[in-house]
mmCIF file of C-alpha atoms in Angstrom:
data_model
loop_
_atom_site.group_PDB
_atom_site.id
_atom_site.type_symbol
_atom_site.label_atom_id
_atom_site.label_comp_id
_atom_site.label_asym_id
_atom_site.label_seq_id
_atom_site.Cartn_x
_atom_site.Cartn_y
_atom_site.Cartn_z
ATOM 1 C CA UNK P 1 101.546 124.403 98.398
ATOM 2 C CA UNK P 2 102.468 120.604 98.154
ATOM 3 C CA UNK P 3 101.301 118.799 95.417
ATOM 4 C CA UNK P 4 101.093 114.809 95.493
ATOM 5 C CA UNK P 5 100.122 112.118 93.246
ATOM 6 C CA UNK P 6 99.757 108.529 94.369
ATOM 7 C CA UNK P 7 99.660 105.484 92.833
ATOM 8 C CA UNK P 8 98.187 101.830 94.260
ATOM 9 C CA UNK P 9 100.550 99.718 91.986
ATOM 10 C CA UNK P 10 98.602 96.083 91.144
ATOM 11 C CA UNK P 11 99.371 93.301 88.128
ATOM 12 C CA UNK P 12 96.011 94.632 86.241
ATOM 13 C CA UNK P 13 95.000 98.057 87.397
ATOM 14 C CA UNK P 14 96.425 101.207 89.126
ATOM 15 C CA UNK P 15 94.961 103.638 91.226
ATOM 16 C CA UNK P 16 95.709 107.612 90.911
ATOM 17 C CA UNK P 17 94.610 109.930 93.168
ATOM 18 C CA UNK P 18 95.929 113.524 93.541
ATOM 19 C CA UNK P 19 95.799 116.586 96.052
ATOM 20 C CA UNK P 20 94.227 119.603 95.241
ATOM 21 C CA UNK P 21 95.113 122.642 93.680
ATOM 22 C CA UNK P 22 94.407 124.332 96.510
ATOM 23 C CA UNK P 23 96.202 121.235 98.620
ATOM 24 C CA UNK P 24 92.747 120.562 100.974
ATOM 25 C CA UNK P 25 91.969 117.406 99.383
ATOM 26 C CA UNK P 26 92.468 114.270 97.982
ATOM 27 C CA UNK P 27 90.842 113.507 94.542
ATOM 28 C CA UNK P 28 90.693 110.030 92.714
ATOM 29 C CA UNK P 29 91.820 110.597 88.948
ATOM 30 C CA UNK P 30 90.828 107.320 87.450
ATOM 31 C CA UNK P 31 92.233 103.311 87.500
ATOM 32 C CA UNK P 32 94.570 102.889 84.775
ATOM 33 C CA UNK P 33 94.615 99.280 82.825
ATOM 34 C CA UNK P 34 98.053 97.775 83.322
ATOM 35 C CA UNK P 35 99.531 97.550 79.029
ATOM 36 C CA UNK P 36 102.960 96.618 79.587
ATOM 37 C CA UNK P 37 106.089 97.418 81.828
ATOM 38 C CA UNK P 38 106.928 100.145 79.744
ATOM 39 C CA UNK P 39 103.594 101.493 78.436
ATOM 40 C CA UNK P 40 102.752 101.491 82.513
ATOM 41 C CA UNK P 41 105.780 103.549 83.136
ATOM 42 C CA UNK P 42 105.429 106.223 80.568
ATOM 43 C CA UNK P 43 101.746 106.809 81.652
ATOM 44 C CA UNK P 44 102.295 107.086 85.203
ATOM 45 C CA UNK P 45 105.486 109.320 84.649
ATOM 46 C CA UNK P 46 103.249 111.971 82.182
ATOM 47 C CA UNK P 47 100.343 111.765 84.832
ATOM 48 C CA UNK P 48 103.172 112.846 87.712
ATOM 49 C CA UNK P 49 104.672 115.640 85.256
ATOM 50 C CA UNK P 50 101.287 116.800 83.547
ATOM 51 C CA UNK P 51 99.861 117.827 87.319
ATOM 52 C CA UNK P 52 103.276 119.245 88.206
ATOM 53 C CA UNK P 53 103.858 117.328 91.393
ATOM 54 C CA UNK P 54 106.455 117.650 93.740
ATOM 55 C CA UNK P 55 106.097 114.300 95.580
ATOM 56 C CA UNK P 56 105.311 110.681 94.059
ATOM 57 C CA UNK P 57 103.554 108.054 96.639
ATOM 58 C CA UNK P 58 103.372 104.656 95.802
ATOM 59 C CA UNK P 59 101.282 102.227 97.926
ATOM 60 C CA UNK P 60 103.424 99.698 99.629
ATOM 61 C CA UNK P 61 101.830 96.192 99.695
ATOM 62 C CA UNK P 62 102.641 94.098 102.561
ATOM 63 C CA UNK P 63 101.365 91.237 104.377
ATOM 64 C CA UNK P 64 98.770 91.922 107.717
ATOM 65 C CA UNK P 65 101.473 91.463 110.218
ATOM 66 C CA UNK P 66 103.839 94.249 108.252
ATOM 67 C CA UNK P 67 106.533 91.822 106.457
ATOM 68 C CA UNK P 68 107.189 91.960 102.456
ATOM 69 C CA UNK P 69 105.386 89.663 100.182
ATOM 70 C CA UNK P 70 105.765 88.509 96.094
ATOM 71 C CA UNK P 71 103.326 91.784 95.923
ATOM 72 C CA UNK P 72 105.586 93.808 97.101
ATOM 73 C CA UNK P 73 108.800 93.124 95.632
ATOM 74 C CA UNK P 74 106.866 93.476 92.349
ATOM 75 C CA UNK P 75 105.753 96.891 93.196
ATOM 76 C CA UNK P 76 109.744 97.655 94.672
ATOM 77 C CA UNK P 77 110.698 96.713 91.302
ATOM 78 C CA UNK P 78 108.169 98.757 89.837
ATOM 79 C CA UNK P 79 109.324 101.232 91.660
ATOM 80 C CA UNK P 80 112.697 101.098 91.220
ATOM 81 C CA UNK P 81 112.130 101.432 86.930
ATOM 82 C CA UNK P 82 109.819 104.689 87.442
ATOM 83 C CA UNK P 83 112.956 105.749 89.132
ATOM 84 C CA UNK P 84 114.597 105.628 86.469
ATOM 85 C CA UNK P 85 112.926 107.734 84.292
ATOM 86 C CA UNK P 86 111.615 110.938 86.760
ATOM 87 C CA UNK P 87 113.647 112.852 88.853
ATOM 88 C CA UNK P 88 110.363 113.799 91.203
ATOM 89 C CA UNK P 89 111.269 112.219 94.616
ATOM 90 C CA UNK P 90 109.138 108.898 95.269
ATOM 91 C CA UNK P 91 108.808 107.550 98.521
ATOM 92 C CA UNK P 92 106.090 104.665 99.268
ATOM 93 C CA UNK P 93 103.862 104.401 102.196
ATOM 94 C CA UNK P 94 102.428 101.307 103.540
ATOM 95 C CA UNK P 95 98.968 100.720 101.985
ATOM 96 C CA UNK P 96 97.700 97.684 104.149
ATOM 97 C CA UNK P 97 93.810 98.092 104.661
ATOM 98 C CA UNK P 98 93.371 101.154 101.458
ATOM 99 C CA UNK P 99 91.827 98.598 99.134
ATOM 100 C CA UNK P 100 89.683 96.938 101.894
ATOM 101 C CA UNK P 101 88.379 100.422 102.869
ATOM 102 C CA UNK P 102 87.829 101.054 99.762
ATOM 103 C CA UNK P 103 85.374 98.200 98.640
ATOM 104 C CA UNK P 104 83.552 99.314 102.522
ATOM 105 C CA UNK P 105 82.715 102.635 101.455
ATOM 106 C CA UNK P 106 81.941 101.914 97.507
ATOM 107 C CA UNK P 107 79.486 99.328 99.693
ATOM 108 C CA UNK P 108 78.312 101.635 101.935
ATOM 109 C CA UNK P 109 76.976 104.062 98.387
ATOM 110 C CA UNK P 110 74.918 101.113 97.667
ATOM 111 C CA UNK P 111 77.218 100.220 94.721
ATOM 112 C CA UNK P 112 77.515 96.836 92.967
ATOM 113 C CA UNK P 113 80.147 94.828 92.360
ATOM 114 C CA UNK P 114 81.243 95.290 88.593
ATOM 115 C CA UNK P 115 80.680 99.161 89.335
ATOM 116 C CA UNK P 116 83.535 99.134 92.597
ATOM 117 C CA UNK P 117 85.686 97.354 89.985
ATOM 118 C CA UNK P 118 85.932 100.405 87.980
ATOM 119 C CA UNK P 119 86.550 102.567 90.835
ATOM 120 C CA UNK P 120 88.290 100.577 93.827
ATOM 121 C CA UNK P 121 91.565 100.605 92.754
ATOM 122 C CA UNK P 122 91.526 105.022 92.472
ATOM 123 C CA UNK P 123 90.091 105.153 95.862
ATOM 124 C CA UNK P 124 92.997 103.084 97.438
ATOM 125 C CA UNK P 125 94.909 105.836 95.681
ATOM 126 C CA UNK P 126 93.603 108.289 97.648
ATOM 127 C CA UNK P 127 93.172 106.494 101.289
ATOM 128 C CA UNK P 128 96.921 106.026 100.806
ATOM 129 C CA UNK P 129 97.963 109.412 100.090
ATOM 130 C CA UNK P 130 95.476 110.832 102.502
ATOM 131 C CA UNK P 131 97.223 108.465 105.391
ATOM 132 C CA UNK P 132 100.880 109.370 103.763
ATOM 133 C CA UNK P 133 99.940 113.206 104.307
ATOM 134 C CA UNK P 134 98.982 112.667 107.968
ATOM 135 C CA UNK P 135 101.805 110.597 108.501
ATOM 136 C CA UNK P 136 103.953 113.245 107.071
ATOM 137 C CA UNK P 137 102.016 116.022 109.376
ATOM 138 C CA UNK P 138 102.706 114.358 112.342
ATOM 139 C CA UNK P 139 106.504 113.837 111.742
ATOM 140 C CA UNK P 140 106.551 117.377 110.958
ATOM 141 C CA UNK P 141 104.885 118.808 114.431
#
C-alpha cells in the first residue's frame, strides 16, 4: 500500500491532499497559509512524516503551452530546500489545469467566492496527485 501526499506550492497558500489509508482515494487535508521559507518547510516536512508517506508530489506550475515560468522556478527552488531536509523521494508532476478544475467544481456545489478561497488551493492538491497516480499506473502496465 502506497501512501502519497501532495502539495500545490503557491506565494500565499498550499494545497495538501493525501491518499487513503486504505490507498482508494484521494483526500484534501487543508490549505496551509504561506509564514516564511522556513516555517513553510518545517510544516510541510512534519505533514509528509506525521502520515508516514512514501512518496512526496509537488505540483509543477507551467505555462499553457508546457514551458517553465517565474512560478515555477519558485516552486523548483522550493523544491529543491524541502530536499534538503527529508529523505522521502519527491518527484513533481505537472499541475496545469488542477486549480482551474478546482474553482469548476467548488462552482458547480453552488459555492461562493470567499468560501472556494478557503478550499481551492487543497483541491488542486488532490486533482494533482489523483492525475500523478494515473500517470504512474499507466507507466507501470
Amino acid at each position: 500500500m502506497k501512501r502519497y501526499i501532495a502539495f500545490d506550492i503557491g506565494d500565499k497558500r498550499i494545497g495538501i491532499a493525501v491518499t487513503s489509508l486504505l490507498d482508494d482515494m484521494v483526500l484534501p487535508v487543508e490549505t496551509y497559509h504561506r509564514k516564511n521559507l522556513n516555517d513553510d518547510l518545517k510544516y510541510l516536512v512534519e505533514q509528509a512524516k506525521g502520515r508516514s508517506v512514501q512518496k512526496i508530489v509537488c505540483g509543477l506550475p507551467l505555462n499553457v503551452d508546457g514551458t517553465p515560468s517565474i512560478q515555477t522556478e519558485k516552486t523548483l527552488f522550493f523544491i529543491e530546500k524541502l530536499k534538503e531536509l527529508t529523505n522521502i523521494p519527491i518527484e513533481t508532476h505537472d499541475e496545469r489545469y488542477s486549480t482551474m478544475e478546482a474553482h469548476r467544481v467548488l462552482i458547480s456545489e453552488d459555492m461562493g467566492r470567499a468560501k472556494r478561497k478557503k478550499y481551492v488551493d487543497a483541491i488542486a492538491a488532490c486533482f494533482i496527485l489523483e492525475d500523478f497516480i494515473r500517470a504512474e499506473q499507466l507507466a507501470n502496465k
